Amino acid sequence: MGKWKRRAFISAGILAGGAVIVGVAIRPGNRASKVKNIIGNDEDAVFNVWLKISPDNTVTAIIPHAEMGQGVHTSLAMMLAEELDADWSLVKFEEAPAHKQYANYTLIDGFIIGEKKIPSLLQGTLDGAFLALTKKMDFQITGGSASVRFTGVKGMQLAGAATKSMLKEAAAKEWNVNVDEIKTEKSILSHPGTNRSAKYAEFAHAAAKLSMPGKPKLKAITEYTLMGTSPSRFDLPVKVDGSAKYGIDAAPPGLKYATVKASPVFGAKLKTADTSVAEGMQGVQKIVVLENAVAVIADGYWQAKQALAKINIEFESTENDQINQKSIFDTYGSILDEVAEGKNRKKDYKSGDIETAYSNANKLIEAEYKVPYLAHATMEPMNCTIWFREGKCDVWTGSQNPLGFRGAVAETLKINDDQVFIHNQFLGGGFGRRAENDVSIQAAMIAKDVNYPVKLIWSREEDIRQDVYREATISRFKAALDINGMPTAYSNQYLIKHHPAEASQIPYEINNKSVYYADGKTHIPWGNWRSVDHTVHGFTTESFIDELAHASGKDGYEFRQSLLQNNPAYLKVLDLAAEKANWNSELPKNWGRGIALQKSFGTIVAEVAEVEIIDNEIKVHRVVCAADPGFAVHPDGFIAQIESGVIYGLTAALYGEINIENGAVVQSNFHDYQILRMSETPKIETYIINSGTAIGGGGEPGTPPIAPAVANAIFNAIGVRVRELPLKKADLKQKEVIG
Amino acid sequence: MISIKINGQIKELDVDPSTPLLWVVRENIELTGSKFGCGLGLCGACTMHMDGVPIRSCITPIAAVGDKEITTIEGIGNLNDGLHPVQQAWIDEQVPQCGYCQSGQIMTAIALLKSNASPSDEEIDKAMNGNICRCGTYGRIKKGIKKASELAIINNLKISENG
C-alpha cells in the first residue's frame, strides 16, 4: 500500500508536468488492478476507478456519491459519457462501494484550495498530498454541492476523455492507420477512409493495456451533445413504484427492530432506567442500556416503541439543564458587546480605514439580526441496520459519507475497517444530516452483543431532538452612507464561523469593510445544514444591504446594481432575475417584491420574491430565480435543485425554529416543526446563465437568497423590516397602516 | 390471527391488534414501499387506500381494517407489469428527488383523480396538503397530477387503483 501511494504520488507529478488538470482516474499503473476485484467481473476491462466497458458494449460509470435526490448518478454519468462519446442508451451506473480507493480527494481539493488556480508545477504534489489527507480522513462525502463540480469535472470528464483516447490508440494500432483519422460516436470507433468500424468493447482489453494519456483533450462547451441536455433520470423509475430501497427498507434475514431514547439534554448521562415492565412485554428481545440512552430490541418497531415508553428513564442533571433559548441569545449578546470593544474577536476580513469612514459619514445605519437553530427533518427518519457476527459487520443505511461510517462502526466494534461492509441505500433526504455518523455508532452499540441483524429506527421525535443543528446566531451591522447615499463603510460582527470561509463576504463595492466574529460555545451540537453558513449570512447581509438602499432613498435592485458595476458576473444574474420578475411593474396594495443575491458553492443566484401580506399572514406568490452555475450539466435537474433549495429555505424562513428550554429541544414533530405544504408553495421560475466559468453546485445555492428576498419583499409591501427569523413570529399587522 | 385483504391477496397475521397497519405491511407482509415519516398522521408518507379512500396507515390499528381492502403503492402498478398512469406521469414530469415521500404522494393523487378527473389548482392543493415533501417537489407533483389527468382524458380512461 505504501509503495502504491508513492507511485501514485510520483506519477501524478510526472503526468501533470505543467498540465492544469490532474485526476485520480488518469494515472498510469493506478487503481485499476486494485479495484478490479471489487467492481468488475473477469471479462470486464476496468480502465480506472470511474468506468468500465463490458463485452455487450455497455459503459458503467462507477460513481462515488450517494443519491439523495439530486440526480447525481445521472449527471455524473453524463459527464463521463460526453467525453467518451458513449451511446447514452448503453450507459449504466453503479454507486461505488465504500472502499478507500474511492476516497474522494477531489472534494478536498475543491474545498481547501477553493476555486483558485493551482500553479501547474505544484499540481501533482498537491494532489498527492490531498490523496494522503483524504485517506486519513476517510472521505467519500456527498455534500458541499461538490459532486458535479469536483468529481464530475476532475474525475468523470477526464476519465471519459482518457479512455476514449486509449480506445482510439488501440484501434489505430490494430487497423494500422493514423490515430487522428479515427472517429468516435455512440460507442463505435470508425475509420471512414478504410470503411472499418468496431464497438468500443472490441478494443477495451487492448486499450486497457495502454498507458493512460497524461493530458487528455477535453471538449469545448460548443462540442457537447449530451451535457446541457436533460435525459430522464436513472433513479426515478424505482421511486414511483415503491421498489427503491432506502436505509429503512433493509431486510436481512432474521431482522429485529430497535428504537431508542437518548438524553434530551445533550451530553447528559443516564442515571437510572427501570426496565422491569418492558422486559416482560410481548416481542421484546433485549433492552440495551447505553451511557446516555436506552434502546429496546424487539420483533417489530411498534413493539420496541411501546416497550420503550414503559421504561422509566432518569438522566443525570448537568449544568446545561438551566440553558434556554433566551439565555443563549443573552450570552451571545454579551459576547458581541465585547467584540465591539475589540475583545475576544477574530478577524474575518478587513479592508480600508473603517473608523475614518465612520467619522466622515453623512448617515450611520445600525441593525441587529438574529436567526434560530434549525433541524434537518429529512423525510426518512434516521436509521441504521447492523449485523455483527463472527468478527465482521454488515451495515445498511443511507449515508453521505459511507467511508466515514465504516471507520466509525469499525472503531465502535473494535474490528478492522475492512471487516465492515457498508451497503449504501437511497437516502430519504440528506441536507447534511446523513454525513454524521452518530446513528451508525449508536446502532453498532445497540447491536454489538447480539448475533442477529438489528434495524435501529429513530422516532420522528428523536430525529428532531437528537439532530445536529444549524447554528442560532446574532449579527450586528453598521454602515456609513455618504452625501449621495452611497455606502462608504460596512462592518459586521457575528458569532460562530464554520464554513465555507467566504460565506460572510458581500459582493458589493464598498471601500472600507471590517468583519469580525467570535466563538460562542454551547452544548447544542452543530451540523452541516443545506448551504451551511450561507444560510445565516445570506439572510443577514442581504437584508442589511436592503436597509441601506432604503436609508439612501433608493430601490433595492438599483442600489445593488450601482455597487456591482465592477462585478459583471453578479450584475448579470441580478439583472436577469429583476427583468424576468418585471421588477418595476405595479403590484396591488399590501404586495411587495424583494430581491437578494448570494454566491455559494460556485453558483451565483439572485431571487426575487413576490409576497402579499393578508392580515398577519405572509403569502409568497412567486419566486423568480436567476442562476449562473458556469454550465448546467443537466438543466432540468439543476432547475429541480434550485426549486428544492428555495422550498427548503422558504420553510426555514417562514417557520423554521428549534428552541432550547431546560437544555433540551422543545420541538418534536411536524405539528411544531412546521414544513411548507403544497398550498403555501409559490410559483417558482428558474433561469440559467451558462457563463462558461468553472462549474458550480446545484444542491445548495438556491437556499441562501430566499429568506432575505422574502424579508425584503415584506418591507416593500408594508414597510416593516423583519430582522429575526422565522418570519412567522414577526408582528406585521399593527404596522400595516404605516405601509 | 388477523386476516386482511391487501393488493388483492388475503394475508393471515399473528400480530397485536393495536399495531398500526403501516408496521404490519412493512415488517410482516414485507411491502416496504409505504414509508414511515412521523407516526402521528402529519406527513402522509404512509398513505395507503382502504376501500379506495386514502388513510394514514401509521395511525390506523390493524384491528380497524376488518374486511376492508387495503391497496399500497405495490398494488397500483410496477415497472415489470406496467406503470399506473399517475406513476408514468411522475416519470414524464421528473417529479421525485429523494423519492421517500412519493409513494404517499402518488396514493393521495390517485384518490384525488378517482373522484375528480380534472382537478383545478385549488382542488389539487386541498387534496395534497396533508403530504409533506422535504425536497420541495410540490410544483412538479402538481404538474404530474395534471399530466395524469390529461393522459386519462385523452385515452378515455377513468383513474382507478388499477390504472
PDB file of C-alpha atoms in Angstrom, chain A residues 56-280:
ATOM      1  CA  ASP A  56     -22.016  -6.104 -24.526  1.00  0.00           C
ATOM      2  CA  ASN A  57     -20.656  -2.598 -25.153  1.00  0.00           C
ATOM      3  CA  THR A  58     -22.387  -1.075 -22.140  1.00  0.00           C
ATOM      4  CA  VAL A  59     -20.412   1.545 -20.263  1.00  0.00           C
ATOM      5  CA  THR A  60     -20.833   1.585 -16.498  1.00  0.00           C
ATOM      6  CA  ALA A  61     -19.975   4.732 -14.644  1.00  0.00           C
ATOM      7  CA  ILE A  62     -18.767   3.980 -11.126  1.00  0.00           C
ATOM      8  CA  ILE A  63     -19.951   6.930  -9.112  1.00  0.00           C
ATOM      9  CA  PRO A  64     -18.599   7.670  -5.674  1.00  0.00           C
ATOM     10  CA  HIS A  65     -21.562   9.729  -4.490  1.00  0.00           C
ATOM     11  CA  ALA A  66     -24.810   8.873  -2.759  1.00  0.00           C
ATOM     12  CA  GLU A  67     -28.142   9.551  -4.455  1.00  0.00           C
ATOM     13  CA  MET A  68     -30.188  11.712  -2.132  1.00  0.00           C
ATOM     14  CA  GLY A  69     -32.454  13.290  -4.686  1.00  0.00           C
ATOM     15  CA  GLN A  70     -30.014  15.469  -6.565  1.00  0.00           C
ATOM     16  CA  GLY A  71     -29.796  13.196  -9.630  1.00  0.00           C
ATOM     17  CA  VAL A  72     -26.068  12.770  -9.206  1.00  0.00           C
ATOM     18  CA  HIS A  73     -25.945   9.311 -10.723  1.00  0.00           C
ATOM     19  CA  THR A  74     -27.342  10.688 -13.942  1.00  0.00           C
ATOM     20  CA  SER A  75     -25.371  13.916 -14.236  1.00  0.00           C
ATOM     21  CA  LEU A  76     -22.011  12.348 -13.382  1.00  0.00           C
ATOM     22  CA  ALA A  77     -22.615   9.533 -15.866  1.00  0.00           C
ATOM     23  CA  MET A  78     -23.445  12.184 -18.469  1.00  0.00           C
ATOM     24  CA  MET A  79     -20.130  13.931 -17.895  1.00  0.00           C
ATOM     25  CA  LEU A  80     -18.280  10.701 -18.451  1.00  0.00           C
ATOM     26  CA  ALA A  81     -20.358   9.659 -21.468  1.00  0.00           C
ATOM     27  CA  GLU A  82     -19.942  13.067 -23.095  1.00  0.00           C
ATOM     28  CA  GLU A  83     -16.156  12.910 -23.172  1.00  0.00           C
ATOM     29  CA  LEU A  84     -16.179   9.219 -24.058  1.00  0.00           C
ATOM     30  CA  ASP A  85     -18.634   9.725 -26.942  1.00  0.00           C
ATOM     31  CA  ALA A  86     -20.611   6.866 -25.443  1.00  0.00           C
ATOM     32  CA  ASP A  87     -24.064   5.784 -26.603  1.00  0.00           C
ATOM     33  CA  TRP A  88     -26.247   7.159 -23.778  1.00  0.00           C
ATOM     34  CA  SER A  89     -28.730   4.336 -24.156  1.00  0.00           C
ATOM     35  CA  LEU A  90     -25.914   1.895 -23.262  1.00  0.00           C
ATOM     36  CA  VAL A  91     -24.668   3.824 -20.227  1.00  0.00           C
ATOM     37  CA  LYS A  92     -25.383   2.453 -16.746  1.00  0.00           C
ATOM     38  CA  PHE A  93     -24.214   3.419 -13.297  1.00  0.00           C
ATOM     39  CA  GLU A  94     -23.133   1.764 -10.107  1.00  0.00           C
ATOM     40  CA  GLU A  95     -22.574   3.516  -6.834  1.00  0.00           C
ATOM     41  CA  ALA A  96     -19.018   2.927  -5.748  1.00  0.00           C
ATOM     42  CA  PRO A  97     -18.590   0.621  -2.766  1.00  0.00           C
ATOM     43  CA  ALA A  98     -17.294   2.140   0.460  1.00  0.00           C
ATOM     44  CA  HIS A  99     -13.702   1.394  -0.279  1.00  0.00           C
ATOM     45  CA  LYS A 100     -10.675   3.551   0.259  1.00  0.00           C
ATOM     46  CA  GLN A 101      -9.872   3.526  -3.437  1.00  0.00           C
ATOM     47  CA  TYR A 102     -12.733   5.968  -3.770  1.00  0.00           C
ATOM     48  CA  ALA A 103     -11.561   8.369  -1.099  1.00  0.00           C
ATOM     49  CA  ASN A 104     -12.881  11.475  -2.597  1.00  0.00           C
ATOM     50  CA  TYR A 105      -9.870  13.701  -2.614  1.00  0.00           C
ATOM     51  CA  THR A 106     -11.077  15.876  -5.430  1.00  0.00           C
ATOM     52  CA  LEU A 107     -13.545  17.212  -2.865  1.00  0.00           C
ATOM     53  CA  ILE A 108     -10.765  18.249  -0.541  1.00  0.00           C
ATOM     54  CA  ASP A 109      -9.024  19.862  -3.479  1.00  0.00           C
ATOM     55  CA  GLY A 110     -12.101  21.952  -4.181  1.00  0.00           C
ATOM     56  CA  PHE A 111     -12.672  22.923  -0.579  1.00  0.00           C
ATOM     57  CA  ILE A 112      -9.159  23.551   0.608  1.00  0.00           C
ATOM     58  CA  ILE A 113      -7.864  25.275  -2.482  1.00  0.00           C
ATOM     59  CA  GLY A 114     -11.254  26.698  -3.356  1.00  0.00           C
ATOM     60  CA  GLU A 115     -11.588  27.946  -6.861  1.00  0.00           C
ATOM     61  CA  LYS A 116      -8.149  29.426  -7.044  1.00  0.00           C
ATOM     62  CA  LYS A 117      -5.947  28.234  -9.830  1.00  0.00           C
ATOM     63  CA  ILE A 118      -3.323  25.841  -8.624  1.00  0.00           C
ATOM     64  CA  PRO A 119       0.110  26.640 -10.070  1.00  0.00           C
ATOM     65  CA  SER A 120       0.729  23.921 -12.611  1.00  0.00           C
ATOM     66  CA  LEU A 121       4.099  22.955 -11.216  1.00  0.00           C
ATOM     67  CA  LEU A 122       2.564  22.163  -7.860  1.00  0.00           C
ATOM     68  CA  GLN A 123      -0.367  20.258  -9.217  1.00  0.00           C
ATOM     69  CA  GLY A 124       0.950  16.753  -8.818  1.00  0.00           C
ATOM     70  CA  THR A 125       2.411  17.404  -5.419  1.00  0.00           C
ATOM     71  CA  LEU A 126      -0.787  18.928  -4.130  1.00  0.00           C
ATOM     72  CA  ASP A 127      -2.967  16.160  -5.400  1.00  0.00           C
ATOM     73  CA  GLY A 128      -0.643  13.634  -3.865  1.00  0.00           C
ATOM     74  CA  ALA A 129      -0.931  15.427  -0.561  1.00  0.00           C
ATOM     75  CA  PHE A 130      -4.687  15.537  -0.842  1.00  0.00           C
ATOM     76  CA  LEU A 131      -4.820  11.867  -1.534  1.00  0.00           C
ATOM     77  CA  ALA A 132      -2.884  11.132   1.624  1.00  0.00           C
ATOM     78  CA  LEU A 133      -5.009  13.574   3.587  1.00  0.00           C
ATOM     79  CA  THR A 134      -8.324  12.200   2.472  1.00  0.00           C
ATOM     80  CA  LYS A 135      -7.264   8.642   3.001  1.00  0.00           C
ATOM     81  CA  LYS A 136      -6.558   9.611   6.541  1.00  0.00           C
ATOM     82  CA  MET A 137      -9.888  11.346   6.904  1.00  0.00           C
ATOM     83  CA  ASP A 138     -11.827   8.580   5.198  1.00  0.00           C
ATOM     84  CA  PHE A 139     -13.563  10.939   2.855  1.00  0.00           C
ATOM     85  CA  GLN A 140     -16.170   9.762   0.425  1.00  0.00           C
ATOM     86  CA  ILE A 141     -18.593  12.533   1.070  1.00  0.00           C
ATOM     87  CA  THR A 142     -21.627  13.692  -0.837  1.00  0.00           C
ATOM     88  CA  GLY A 143     -22.092  17.294   0.158  1.00  0.00           C
ATOM     89  CA  GLY A 144     -20.950  20.819  -0.473  1.00  0.00           C
ATOM     90  CA  SER A 145     -22.705  20.646  -3.836  1.00  0.00           C
ATOM     91  CA  ALA A 146     -19.447  19.019  -4.814  1.00  0.00           C
ATOM     92  CA  SER A 147     -20.410  16.031  -6.914  1.00  0.00           C
ATOM     93  CA  VAL A 148     -20.621  17.656 -10.299  1.00  0.00           C
ATOM     94  CA  ARG A 149     -18.183  20.478  -9.795  1.00  0.00           C
ATOM     95  CA  PHE A 150     -15.345  18.388  -8.374  1.00  0.00           C
ATOM     96  CA  THR A 151     -15.880  14.690  -9.024  1.00  0.00           C
ATOM     97  CA  GLY A 152     -17.542  15.418 -12.336  1.00  0.00           C
ATOM     98  CA  VAL A 153     -15.027  17.804 -13.755  1.00  0.00           C
ATOM     99  CA  LYS A 154     -11.877  16.377 -12.230  1.00  0.00           C
ATOM    100  CA  GLY A 155     -12.856  12.737 -12.357  1.00  0.00           C
ATOM    101  CA  MET A 156     -15.586  11.756 -14.761  1.00  0.00           C
ATOM    102  CA  GLN A 157     -14.800  14.042 -17.691  1.00  0.00           C
ATOM    103  CA  LEU A 158     -11.107  13.306 -17.584  1.00  0.00           C
ATOM    104  CA  ALA A 159     -11.705   9.609 -17.253  1.00  0.00           C
ATOM    105  CA  GLY A 160     -14.032   9.645 -20.247  1.00  0.00           C
ATOM    106  CA  ALA A 161     -11.621  11.628 -22.383  1.00  0.00           C
ATOM    107  CA  ALA A 162      -8.637   9.494 -21.378  1.00  0.00           C
ATOM    108  CA  THR A 163     -10.455   6.281 -22.101  1.00  0.00           C
ATOM    109  CA  LYS A 164     -11.605   7.489 -25.494  1.00  0.00           C
ATOM    110  CA  SER A 165      -8.064   8.415 -26.362  1.00  0.00           C
ATOM    111  CA  MET A 166      -6.827   4.941 -25.395  1.00  0.00           C
ATOM    112  CA  LEU A 167      -9.538   3.241 -27.397  1.00  0.00           C
ATOM    113  CA  LYS A 168      -8.613   5.279 -30.428  1.00  0.00           C
ATOM    114  CA  GLU A 169      -4.952   4.443 -29.998  1.00  0.00           C
ATOM    115  CA  ALA A 170      -5.690   0.732 -29.711  1.00  0.00           C
ATOM    116  CA  ALA A 171      -7.864   0.804 -32.839  1.00  0.00           C
ATOM    117  CA  ALA A 172      -5.296   2.795 -34.775  1.00  0.00           C
ATOM    118  CA  LYS A 173      -2.634   0.236 -33.945  1.00  0.00           C
ATOM    119  CA  GLU A 174      -4.762  -2.741 -34.967  1.00  0.00           C
ATOM    120  CA  TRP A 175      -6.014  -1.106 -38.143  1.00  0.00           C
ATOM    121  CA  ASN A 176      -2.594   0.366 -38.874  1.00  0.00           C
ATOM    122  CA  VAL A 177      -3.939   3.872 -39.511  1.00  0.00           C
ATOM    123  CA  ASN A 178      -3.264   7.326 -38.122  1.00  0.00           C
ATOM    124  CA  VAL A 179      -4.992   7.788 -34.773  1.00  0.00           C
ATOM    125  CA  ASP A 180      -6.237  11.244 -35.767  1.00  0.00           C
ATOM    126  CA  GLU A 181      -8.337   9.677 -38.517  1.00  0.00           C
ATOM    127  CA  ILE A 182     -10.296   7.532 -36.050  1.00  0.00           C
ATOM    128  CA  LYS A 183     -13.794   8.820 -35.313  1.00  0.00           C
ATOM    129  CA  THR A 184     -15.822   8.081 -32.207  1.00  0.00           C
ATOM    130  CA  GLU A 185     -19.585   8.287 -31.925  1.00  0.00           C
ATOM    131  CA  LYS A 186     -22.185   6.405 -29.895  1.00  0.00           C
ATOM    132  CA  SER A 187     -19.688   3.881 -28.526  1.00  0.00           C
ATOM    133  CA  ILE A 188     -18.433   2.996 -32.013  1.00  0.00           C
ATOM    134  CA  LEU A 189     -14.891   3.536 -33.329  1.00  0.00           C
ATOM    135  CA  SER A 190     -14.636   4.026 -37.059  1.00  0.00           C
ATOM    136  CA  HIS A 191     -12.111   4.787 -39.749  1.00  0.00           C
ATOM    137  CA  PRO A 192     -14.026   6.235 -42.709  1.00  0.00           C
ATOM    138  CA  GLY A 193     -11.041   6.035 -45.074  1.00  0.00           C
ATOM    139  CA  THR A 194     -10.875   2.230 -44.907  1.00  0.00           C
ATOM    140  CA  ASN A 195     -14.549   1.784 -44.067  1.00  0.00           C
ATOM    141  CA  ARG A 196     -13.894  -0.016 -40.816  1.00  0.00           C
ATOM    142  CA  SER A 197     -15.767   0.205 -37.566  1.00  0.00           C
ATOM    143  CA  ALA A 198     -15.876  -1.568 -34.222  1.00  0.00           C
ATOM    144  CA  LYS A 199     -17.674  -1.372 -30.937  1.00  0.00           C
ATOM    145  CA  TYR A 200     -15.742   0.085 -28.005  1.00  0.00           C
ATOM    146  CA  ALA A 201     -15.926  -3.300 -26.309  1.00  0.00           C
ATOM    147  CA  GLU A 202     -13.878  -4.894 -29.076  1.00  0.00           C
ATOM    148  CA  PHE A 203     -10.890  -2.730 -28.217  1.00  0.00           C
ATOM    149  CA  ALA A 204     -11.459  -2.475 -24.485  1.00  0.00           C
ATOM    150  CA  HIS A 205      -8.895  -5.069 -23.451  1.00  0.00           C
ATOM    151  CA  ALA A 206      -6.237  -3.803 -25.832  1.00  0.00           C
ATOM    152  CA  ALA A 207      -6.860  -0.242 -24.695  1.00  0.00           C
ATOM    153  CA  ALA A 208      -6.649  -1.155 -21.014  1.00  0.00           C
ATOM    154  CA  LYS A 209      -3.086  -2.318 -21.549  1.00  0.00           C
ATOM    155  CA  LEU A 210      -2.003   1.060 -22.900  1.00  0.00           C
ATOM    156  CA  SER A 211      -0.716   3.715 -20.577  1.00  0.00           C
ATOM    157  CA  MET A 212      -3.224   6.429 -19.946  1.00  0.00           C
ATOM    158  CA  PRO A 213      -2.619   9.736 -21.653  1.00  0.00           C
ATOM    159  CA  GLY A 214      -1.318  12.391 -19.332  1.00  0.00           C
ATOM    160  CA  LYS A 215      -3.339  15.232 -20.688  1.00  0.00           C
ATOM    161  CA  PRO A 216      -6.470  14.082 -22.441  1.00  0.00           C
ATOM    162  CA  LYS A 217      -8.128  16.752 -24.518  1.00  0.00           C
ATOM    163  CA  LEU A 218     -11.490  17.842 -23.178  1.00  0.00           C
ATOM    164  CA  LYS A 219     -14.270  19.085 -25.410  1.00  0.00           C
ATOM    165  CA  ALA A 220     -15.201  22.713 -25.701  1.00  0.00           C
ATOM    166  CA  ILE A 221     -18.707  23.557 -24.469  1.00  0.00           C
ATOM    167  CA  THR A 222     -19.778  24.069 -28.083  1.00  0.00           C
ATOM    168  CA  GLU A 223     -18.908  20.434 -28.840  1.00  0.00           C
ATOM    169  CA  TYR A 224     -21.198  18.994 -26.150  1.00  0.00           C
ATOM    170  CA  THR A 225     -24.054  16.889 -27.398  1.00  0.00           C
ATOM    171  CA  LEU A 226     -25.131  15.267 -24.112  1.00  0.00           C
ATOM    172  CA  MET A 227     -24.071  17.686 -21.386  1.00  0.00           C
ATOM    173  CA  GLY A 228     -26.546  20.522 -21.342  1.00  0.00           C
ATOM    174  CA  THR A 229     -29.469  18.251 -22.217  1.00  0.00           C
ATOM    175  CA  SER A 230     -31.854  16.701 -19.684  1.00  0.00           C
ATOM    176  CA  PRO A 231     -32.225  12.957 -20.180  1.00  0.00           C
ATOM    177  CA  SER A 232     -34.619  11.130 -17.870  1.00  0.00           C
ATOM    178  CA  ARG A 233     -33.001  10.465 -14.507  1.00  0.00           C
ATOM    179  CA  PHE A 234     -31.753   6.930 -13.779  1.00  0.00           C
ATOM    180  CA  ASP A 235     -33.160   6.806 -10.285  1.00  0.00           C
ATOM    181  CA  LEU A 236     -36.772   7.794 -10.926  1.00  0.00           C
ATOM    182  CA  PRO A 237     -38.493   4.619 -12.183  1.00  0.00           C
ATOM    183  CA  VAL A 238     -37.847   2.757  -8.913  1.00  0.00           C
ATOM    184  CA  LYS A 239     -39.056   5.783  -6.968  1.00  0.00           C
ATOM    185  CA  VAL A 240     -42.583   5.673  -8.405  1.00  0.00           C
ATOM    186  CA  ASP A 241     -43.494   2.031  -7.770  1.00  0.00           C
ATOM    187  CA  GLY A 242     -42.219   1.618  -4.226  1.00  0.00           C
ATOM    188  CA  SER A 243     -39.287  -0.588  -5.212  1.00  0.00           C
ATOM    189  CA  ALA A 244     -36.479   1.882  -4.369  1.00  0.00           C
ATOM    190  CA  LYS A 245     -34.692   0.670  -1.264  1.00  0.00           C
ATOM    191  CA  TYR A 246     -33.826   3.220   1.393  1.00  0.00           C
ATOM    192  CA  GLY A 247     -31.870   2.501   4.542  1.00  0.00           C
ATOM    193  CA  ILE A 248     -35.111   1.985   6.459  1.00  0.00           C
ATOM    194  CA  ASP A 249     -36.152  -0.755   3.995  1.00  0.00           C
ATOM    195  CA  ALA A 250     -33.182  -3.054   4.608  1.00  0.00           C
ATOM    196  CA  ALA A 251     -34.358  -6.571   5.370  1.00  0.00           C
ATOM    197  CA  PRO A 252     -31.574  -9.075   6.036  1.00  0.00           C
ATOM    198  CA  PRO A 253     -32.795 -12.496   7.264  1.00  0.00           C
ATOM    199  CA  GLY A 254     -33.726 -12.769  10.944  1.00  0.00           C
ATOM    200  CA  LEU A 255     -34.027  -8.994  11.301  1.00  0.00           C
ATOM    201  CA  LYS A 256     -35.105  -7.481  14.643  1.00  0.00           C
ATOM    202  CA  TYR A 257     -36.042  -3.858  15.242  1.00  0.00           C
ATOM    203  CA  ALA A 258     -34.817  -1.319  17.763  1.00  0.00           C
ATOM    204  CA  THR A 259     -35.726   2.152  18.833  1.00  0.00           C
ATOM    205  CA  VAL A 260     -34.033   4.427  21.308  1.00  0.00           C
ATOM    206  CA  LYS A 261     -34.414   7.350  23.653  1.00  0.00           C
ATOM    207  CA  ALA A 262     -31.328   9.425  24.333  1.00  0.00           C
ATOM    208  CA  SER A 263     -30.848  12.148  26.881  1.00  0.00           C
ATOM    209  CA  PRO A 264     -32.895  15.188  25.836  1.00  0.00           C
ATOM    210  CA  VAL A 265     -30.195  17.426  27.293  1.00  0.00           C
ATOM    211  CA  PHE A 266     -27.225  16.918  25.000  1.00  0.00           C
ATOM    212  CA  GLY A 267     -24.300  15.379  26.814  1.00  0.00           C
ATOM    213  CA  ALA A 268     -26.211  14.249  29.930  1.00  0.00           C
ATOM    214  CA  LYS A 269     -25.641  10.707  31.096  1.00  0.00           C
ATOM    215  CA  LEU A 270     -28.168   8.097  32.086  1.00  0.00           C
ATOM    216  CA  LYS A 271     -28.852   7.868  35.821  1.00  0.00           C
ATOM    217  CA  THR A 272     -31.389   5.059  36.194  1.00  0.00           C
ATOM    218  CA  ALA A 273     -33.651   3.043  33.940  1.00  0.00           C
ATOM    219  CA  ASP A 274     -36.424   0.880  35.359  1.00  0.00           C
ATOM    220  CA  THR A 275     -36.863  -1.783  32.704  1.00  0.00           C
ATOM    221  CA  SER A 276     -38.960  -4.239  34.736  1.00  0.00           C
ATOM    222  CA  VAL A 277     -42.280  -3.688  32.926  1.00  0.00           C
ATOM    223  CA  ALA A 278     -40.752  -3.511  29.460  1.00  0.00           C
ATOM    224  CA  GLU A 279     -38.780  -6.723  29.872  1.00  0.00           C
ATOM    225  CA  GLY A 280     -41.923  -8.810  30.066  1.00  0.00           C
TER     226      GLY A 280
END
